[in-house]
Short mmCIF file of N, CA and C and ligand atoms in Angstrom, two decimals:
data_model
loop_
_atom_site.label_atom_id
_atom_site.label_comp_id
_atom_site.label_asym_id
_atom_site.label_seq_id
_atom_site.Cartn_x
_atom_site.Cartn_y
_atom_site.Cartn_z
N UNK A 1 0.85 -1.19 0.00
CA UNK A 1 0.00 0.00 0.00
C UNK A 1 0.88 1.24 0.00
N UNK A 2 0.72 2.14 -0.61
CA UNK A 2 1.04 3.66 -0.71
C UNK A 2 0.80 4.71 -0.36
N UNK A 3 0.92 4.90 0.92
CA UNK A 3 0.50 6.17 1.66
C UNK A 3 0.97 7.28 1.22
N UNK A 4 0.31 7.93 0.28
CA UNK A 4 1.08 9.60 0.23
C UNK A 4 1.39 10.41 1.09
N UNK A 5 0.11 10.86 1.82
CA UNK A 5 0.24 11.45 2.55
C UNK A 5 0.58 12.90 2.32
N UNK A 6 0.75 14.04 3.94
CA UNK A 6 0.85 14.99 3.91
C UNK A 6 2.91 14.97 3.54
N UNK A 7 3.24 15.82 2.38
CA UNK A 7 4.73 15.77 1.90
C UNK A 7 5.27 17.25 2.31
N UNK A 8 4.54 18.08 2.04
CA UNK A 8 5.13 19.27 2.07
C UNK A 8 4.22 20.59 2.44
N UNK A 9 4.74 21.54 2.64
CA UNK A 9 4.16 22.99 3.22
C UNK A 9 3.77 23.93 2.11
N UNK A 10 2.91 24.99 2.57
CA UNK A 10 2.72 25.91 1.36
C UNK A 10 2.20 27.27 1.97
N UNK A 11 2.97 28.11 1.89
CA UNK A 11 1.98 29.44 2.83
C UNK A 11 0.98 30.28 1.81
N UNK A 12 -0.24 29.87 2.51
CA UNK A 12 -1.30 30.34 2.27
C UNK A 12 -1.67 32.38 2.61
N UNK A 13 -2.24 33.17 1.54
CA UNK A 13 -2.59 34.43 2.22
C UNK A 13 -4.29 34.56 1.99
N UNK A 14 -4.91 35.00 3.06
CA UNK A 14 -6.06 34.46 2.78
C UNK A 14 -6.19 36.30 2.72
N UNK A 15 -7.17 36.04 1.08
CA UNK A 15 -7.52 37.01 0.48
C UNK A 15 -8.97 37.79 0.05
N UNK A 16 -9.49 38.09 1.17
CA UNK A 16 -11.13 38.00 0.73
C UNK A 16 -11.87 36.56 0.79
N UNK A 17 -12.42 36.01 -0.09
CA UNK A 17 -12.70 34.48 0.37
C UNK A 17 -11.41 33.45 -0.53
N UNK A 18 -10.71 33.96 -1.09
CA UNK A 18 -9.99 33.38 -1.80
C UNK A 18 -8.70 32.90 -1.08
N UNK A 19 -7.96 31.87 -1.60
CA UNK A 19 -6.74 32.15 -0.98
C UNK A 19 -5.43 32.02 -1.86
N UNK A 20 -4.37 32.81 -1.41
CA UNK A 20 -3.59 33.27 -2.50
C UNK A 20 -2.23 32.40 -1.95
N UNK A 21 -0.89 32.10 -2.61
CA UNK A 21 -0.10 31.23 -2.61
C UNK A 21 1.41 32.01 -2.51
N UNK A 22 1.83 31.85 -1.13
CA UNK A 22 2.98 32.53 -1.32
C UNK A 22 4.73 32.05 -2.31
N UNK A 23 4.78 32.55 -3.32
CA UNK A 23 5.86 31.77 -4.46
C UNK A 23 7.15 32.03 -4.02
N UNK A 24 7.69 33.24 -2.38
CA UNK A 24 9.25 33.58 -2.09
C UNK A 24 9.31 34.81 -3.19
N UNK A 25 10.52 35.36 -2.50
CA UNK A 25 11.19 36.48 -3.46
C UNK A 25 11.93 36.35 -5.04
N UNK A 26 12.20 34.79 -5.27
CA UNK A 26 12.96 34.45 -6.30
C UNK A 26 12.22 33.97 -7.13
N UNK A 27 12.46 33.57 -8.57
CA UNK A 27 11.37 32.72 -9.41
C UNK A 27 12.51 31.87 -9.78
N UNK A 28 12.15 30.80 -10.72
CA UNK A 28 13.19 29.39 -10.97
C UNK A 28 14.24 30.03 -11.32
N UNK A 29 14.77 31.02 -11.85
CA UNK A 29 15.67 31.55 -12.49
C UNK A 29 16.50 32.66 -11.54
N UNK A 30 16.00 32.69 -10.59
CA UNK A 30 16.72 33.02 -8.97
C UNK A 30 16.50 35.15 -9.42
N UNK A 31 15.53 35.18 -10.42
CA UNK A 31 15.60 36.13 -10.48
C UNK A 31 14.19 37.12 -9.41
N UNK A 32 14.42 37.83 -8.65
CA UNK A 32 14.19 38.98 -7.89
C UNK A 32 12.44 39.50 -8.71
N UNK A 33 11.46 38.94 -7.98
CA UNK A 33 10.35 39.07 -8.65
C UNK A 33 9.71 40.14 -7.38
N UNK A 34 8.83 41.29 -8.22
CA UNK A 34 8.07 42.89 -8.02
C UNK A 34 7.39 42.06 -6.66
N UNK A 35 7.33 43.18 -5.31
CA UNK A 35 6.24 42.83 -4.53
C UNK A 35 5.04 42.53 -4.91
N UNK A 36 4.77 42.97 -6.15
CA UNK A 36 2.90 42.68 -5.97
C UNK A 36 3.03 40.96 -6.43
N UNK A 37 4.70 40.59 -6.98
CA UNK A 37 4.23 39.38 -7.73
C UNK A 37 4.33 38.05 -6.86
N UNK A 38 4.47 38.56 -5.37
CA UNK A 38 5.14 37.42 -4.59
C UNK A 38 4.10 36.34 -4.23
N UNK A 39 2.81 36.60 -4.81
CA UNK A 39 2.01 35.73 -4.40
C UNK A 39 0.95 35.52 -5.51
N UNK A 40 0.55 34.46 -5.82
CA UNK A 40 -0.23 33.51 -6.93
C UNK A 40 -1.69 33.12 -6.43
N UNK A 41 -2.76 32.76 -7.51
CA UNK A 41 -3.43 32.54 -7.12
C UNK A 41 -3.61 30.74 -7.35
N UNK A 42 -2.64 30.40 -8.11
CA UNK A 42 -2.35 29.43 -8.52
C UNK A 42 -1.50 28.28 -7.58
N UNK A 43 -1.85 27.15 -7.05
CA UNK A 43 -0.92 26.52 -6.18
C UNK A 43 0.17 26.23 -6.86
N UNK A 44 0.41 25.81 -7.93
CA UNK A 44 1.34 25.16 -8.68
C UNK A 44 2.79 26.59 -8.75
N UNK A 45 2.54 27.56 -8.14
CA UNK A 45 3.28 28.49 -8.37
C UNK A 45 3.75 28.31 -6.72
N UNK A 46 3.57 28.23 -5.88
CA UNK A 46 3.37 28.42 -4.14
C UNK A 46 5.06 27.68 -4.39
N UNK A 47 5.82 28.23 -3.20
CA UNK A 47 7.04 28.05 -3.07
C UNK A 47 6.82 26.95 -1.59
N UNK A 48 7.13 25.31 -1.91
CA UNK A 48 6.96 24.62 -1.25
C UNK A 48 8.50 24.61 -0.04
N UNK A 49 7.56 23.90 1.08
CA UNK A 49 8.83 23.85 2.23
C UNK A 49 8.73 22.45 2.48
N UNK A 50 9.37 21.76 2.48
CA UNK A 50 9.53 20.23 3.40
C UNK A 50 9.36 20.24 4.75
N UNK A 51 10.30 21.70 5.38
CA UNK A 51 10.38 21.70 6.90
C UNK A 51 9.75 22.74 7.25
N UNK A 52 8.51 22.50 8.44
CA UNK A 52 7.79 22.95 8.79
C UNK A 52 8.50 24.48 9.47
N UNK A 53 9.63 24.20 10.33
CA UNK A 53 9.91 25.18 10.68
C UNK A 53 10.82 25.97 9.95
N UNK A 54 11.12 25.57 8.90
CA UNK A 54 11.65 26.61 8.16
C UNK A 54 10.26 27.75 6.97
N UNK A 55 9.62 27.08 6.97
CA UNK A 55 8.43 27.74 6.89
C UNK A 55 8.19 29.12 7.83
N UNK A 56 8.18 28.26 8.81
CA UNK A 56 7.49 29.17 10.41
C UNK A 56 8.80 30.20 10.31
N UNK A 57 10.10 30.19 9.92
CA UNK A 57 11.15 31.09 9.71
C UNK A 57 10.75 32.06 8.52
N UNK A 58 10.47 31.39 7.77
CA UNK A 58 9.91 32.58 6.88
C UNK A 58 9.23 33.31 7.05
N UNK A 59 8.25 32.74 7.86
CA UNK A 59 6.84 33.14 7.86
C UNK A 59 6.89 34.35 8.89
N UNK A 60 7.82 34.58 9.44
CA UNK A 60 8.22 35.72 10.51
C UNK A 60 8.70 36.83 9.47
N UNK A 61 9.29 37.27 8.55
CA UNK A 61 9.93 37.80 7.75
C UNK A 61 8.64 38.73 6.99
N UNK A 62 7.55 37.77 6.90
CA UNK A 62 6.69 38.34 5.78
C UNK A 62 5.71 39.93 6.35
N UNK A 63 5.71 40.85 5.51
CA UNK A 63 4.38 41.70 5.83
C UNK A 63 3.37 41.41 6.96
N UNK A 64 3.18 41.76 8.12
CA UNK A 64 2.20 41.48 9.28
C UNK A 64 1.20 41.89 8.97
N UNK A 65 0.82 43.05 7.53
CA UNK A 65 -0.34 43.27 7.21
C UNK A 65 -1.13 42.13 6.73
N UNK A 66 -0.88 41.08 6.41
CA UNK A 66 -1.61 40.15 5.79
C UNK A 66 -2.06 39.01 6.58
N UNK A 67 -2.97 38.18 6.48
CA UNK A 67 -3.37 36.94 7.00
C UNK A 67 -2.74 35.86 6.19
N UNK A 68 -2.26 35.04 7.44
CA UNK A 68 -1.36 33.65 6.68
C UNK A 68 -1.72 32.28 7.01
N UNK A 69 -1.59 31.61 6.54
CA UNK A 69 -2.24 30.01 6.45
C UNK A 69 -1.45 29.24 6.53
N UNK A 70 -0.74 28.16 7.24
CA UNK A 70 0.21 27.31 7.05
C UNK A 70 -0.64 26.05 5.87
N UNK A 71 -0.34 25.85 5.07
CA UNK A 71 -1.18 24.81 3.89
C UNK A 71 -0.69 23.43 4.44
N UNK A 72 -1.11 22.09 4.14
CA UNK A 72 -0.39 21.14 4.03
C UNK A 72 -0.78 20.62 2.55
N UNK A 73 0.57 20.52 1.52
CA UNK A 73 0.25 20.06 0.69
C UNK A 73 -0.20 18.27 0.33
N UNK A 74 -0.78 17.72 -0.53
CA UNK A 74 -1.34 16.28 -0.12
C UNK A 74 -1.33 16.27 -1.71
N UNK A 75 -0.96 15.25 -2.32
CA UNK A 75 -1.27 14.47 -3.40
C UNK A 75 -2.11 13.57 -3.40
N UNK A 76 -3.53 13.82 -4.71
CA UNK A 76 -4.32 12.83 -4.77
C UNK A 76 -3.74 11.44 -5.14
N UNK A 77 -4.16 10.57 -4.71
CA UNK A 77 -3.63 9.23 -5.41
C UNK A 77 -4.42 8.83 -6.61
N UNK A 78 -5.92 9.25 -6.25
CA UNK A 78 -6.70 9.26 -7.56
C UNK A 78 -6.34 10.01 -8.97
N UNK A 79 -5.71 10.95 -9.04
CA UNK A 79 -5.86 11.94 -10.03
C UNK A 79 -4.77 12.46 -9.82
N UNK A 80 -4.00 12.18 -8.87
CA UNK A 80 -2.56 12.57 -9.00
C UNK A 80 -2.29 14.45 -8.87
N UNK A 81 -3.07 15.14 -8.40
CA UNK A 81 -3.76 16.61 -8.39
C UNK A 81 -2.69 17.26 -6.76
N UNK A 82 -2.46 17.84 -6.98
CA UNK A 82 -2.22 18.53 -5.60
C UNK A 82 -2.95 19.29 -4.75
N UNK A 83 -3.38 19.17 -3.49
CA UNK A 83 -4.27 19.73 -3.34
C UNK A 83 -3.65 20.74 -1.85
N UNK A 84 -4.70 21.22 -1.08
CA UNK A 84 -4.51 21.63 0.15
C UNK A 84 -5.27 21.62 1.04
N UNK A 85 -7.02 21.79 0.38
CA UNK A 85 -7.97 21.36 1.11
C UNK A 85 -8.13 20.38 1.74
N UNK A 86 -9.26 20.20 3.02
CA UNK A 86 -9.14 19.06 4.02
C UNK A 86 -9.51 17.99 3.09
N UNK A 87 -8.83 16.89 3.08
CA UNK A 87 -8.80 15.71 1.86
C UNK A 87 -10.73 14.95 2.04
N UNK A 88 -11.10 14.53 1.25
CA UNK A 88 -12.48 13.98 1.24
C UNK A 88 -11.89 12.31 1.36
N UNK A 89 -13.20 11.20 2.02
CA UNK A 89 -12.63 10.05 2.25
C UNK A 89 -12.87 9.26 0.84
N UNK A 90 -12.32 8.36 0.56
CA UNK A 90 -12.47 7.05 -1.14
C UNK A 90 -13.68 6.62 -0.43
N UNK A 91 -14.66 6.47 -1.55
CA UNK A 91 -16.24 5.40 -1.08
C UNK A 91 -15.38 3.92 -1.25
N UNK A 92 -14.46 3.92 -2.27
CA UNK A 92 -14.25 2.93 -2.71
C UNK A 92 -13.37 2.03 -0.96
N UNK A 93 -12.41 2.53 -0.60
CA UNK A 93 -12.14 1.18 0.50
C UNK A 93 -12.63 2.02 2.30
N UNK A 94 -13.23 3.60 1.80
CA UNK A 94 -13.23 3.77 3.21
C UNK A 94 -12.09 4.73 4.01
N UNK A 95 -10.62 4.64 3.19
CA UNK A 95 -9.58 5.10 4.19
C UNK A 95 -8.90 5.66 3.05
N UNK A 96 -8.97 5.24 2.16
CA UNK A 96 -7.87 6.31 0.85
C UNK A 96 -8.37 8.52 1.49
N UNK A 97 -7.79 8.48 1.50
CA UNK A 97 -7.49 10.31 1.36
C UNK A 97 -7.59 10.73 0.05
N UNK A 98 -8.66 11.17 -0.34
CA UNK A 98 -8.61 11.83 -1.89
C UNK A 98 -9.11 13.19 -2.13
N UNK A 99 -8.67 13.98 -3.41
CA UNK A 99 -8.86 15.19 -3.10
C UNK A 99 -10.56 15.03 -3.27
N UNK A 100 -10.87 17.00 -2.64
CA UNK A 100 -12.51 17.22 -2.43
C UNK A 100 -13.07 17.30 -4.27
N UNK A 101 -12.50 17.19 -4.94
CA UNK A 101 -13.11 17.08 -6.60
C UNK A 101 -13.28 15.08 -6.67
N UNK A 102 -12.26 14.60 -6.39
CA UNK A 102 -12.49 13.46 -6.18
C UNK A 102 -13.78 12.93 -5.74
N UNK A 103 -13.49 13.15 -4.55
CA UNK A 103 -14.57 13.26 -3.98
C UNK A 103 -16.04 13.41 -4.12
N UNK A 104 -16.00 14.45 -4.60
CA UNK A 104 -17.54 14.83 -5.38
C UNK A 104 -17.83 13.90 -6.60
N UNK A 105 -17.03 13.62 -7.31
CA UNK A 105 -16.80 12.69 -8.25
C UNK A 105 -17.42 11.21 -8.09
N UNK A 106 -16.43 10.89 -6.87
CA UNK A 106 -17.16 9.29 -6.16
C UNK A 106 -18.65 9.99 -6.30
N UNK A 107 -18.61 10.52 -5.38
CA UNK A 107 -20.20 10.69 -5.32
C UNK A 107 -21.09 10.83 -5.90
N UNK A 108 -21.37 11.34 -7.08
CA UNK A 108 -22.18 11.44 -8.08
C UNK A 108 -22.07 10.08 -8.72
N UNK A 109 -20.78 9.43 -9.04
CA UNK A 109 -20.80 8.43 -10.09
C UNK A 109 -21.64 7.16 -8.96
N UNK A 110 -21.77 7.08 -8.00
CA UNK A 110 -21.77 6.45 -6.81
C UNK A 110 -23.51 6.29 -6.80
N UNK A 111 -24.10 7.76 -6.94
CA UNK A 111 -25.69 8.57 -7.24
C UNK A 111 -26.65 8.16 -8.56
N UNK A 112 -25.02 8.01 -9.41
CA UNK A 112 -25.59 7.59 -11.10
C UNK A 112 -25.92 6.16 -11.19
N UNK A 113 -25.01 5.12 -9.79
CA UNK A 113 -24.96 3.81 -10.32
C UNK A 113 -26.36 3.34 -9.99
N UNK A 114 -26.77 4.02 -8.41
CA UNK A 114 -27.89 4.20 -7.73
C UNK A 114 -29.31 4.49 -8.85
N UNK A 115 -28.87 4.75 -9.14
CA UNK A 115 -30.44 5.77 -9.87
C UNK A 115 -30.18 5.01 -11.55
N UNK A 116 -29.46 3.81 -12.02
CA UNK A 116 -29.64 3.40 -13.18
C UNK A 116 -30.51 2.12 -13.11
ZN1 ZN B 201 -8.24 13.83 -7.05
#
């Protein structure tokens, strides 16, 4: 069996109802990206941490004007998706962790088998 599990960190800025993805001062190219650009709305952009407290080190550094989220990032096993939201449970054995689209997914197809 293959436990994914929770792998890595992601600081969250919670933005109105939205929440926005903190990407660090650098982009892949170590180049020096504009304050307004330090944060994404996109996870796939979010500047991941392995270690929690090096996170929590950063996370001291940042603007106090803002609201912050420690994320835990989670890979679906279904769909292979990254997620951050609280994971939804598999209908299928009961204990799989899958993301909340997943999720909804089981469920309807679950609704459709029901109702054929
Ligand atoms: Zn999924």
């Amino acid at each position: 069996m293959s436990y994914i599990g929770i792998c890595e960190y992601v600081i969250g800025i919670i933005h109105d109802k939205d929440i926005w993805y903190y990407v660090g001062e650098k982009d892949a190219n170590g180049k020096c990206l504009r304050a307004n650009e330090q944060y994404s709305s996109f996870l796939v952009d979010a500047k991941r941490y392995d270690d929690e407290d090096v996170l929590r080190e950063e996370l001291e550094t940042l603007p106090k004007t803002l609201t912050y989220k420690i994320l835990e990032l989670q890979r679906c096993p279904k769909c292979k998706k990254e997620f951050t939201e609280h994971p939804a449970l598999s209908r299928e054995d009961n204990e799989t962790e899958i993301c909340p689209e997943c999720g909804v997914r089981e469920a309807v197809e679950a609704y459709e088998r029901h109702n054929q």
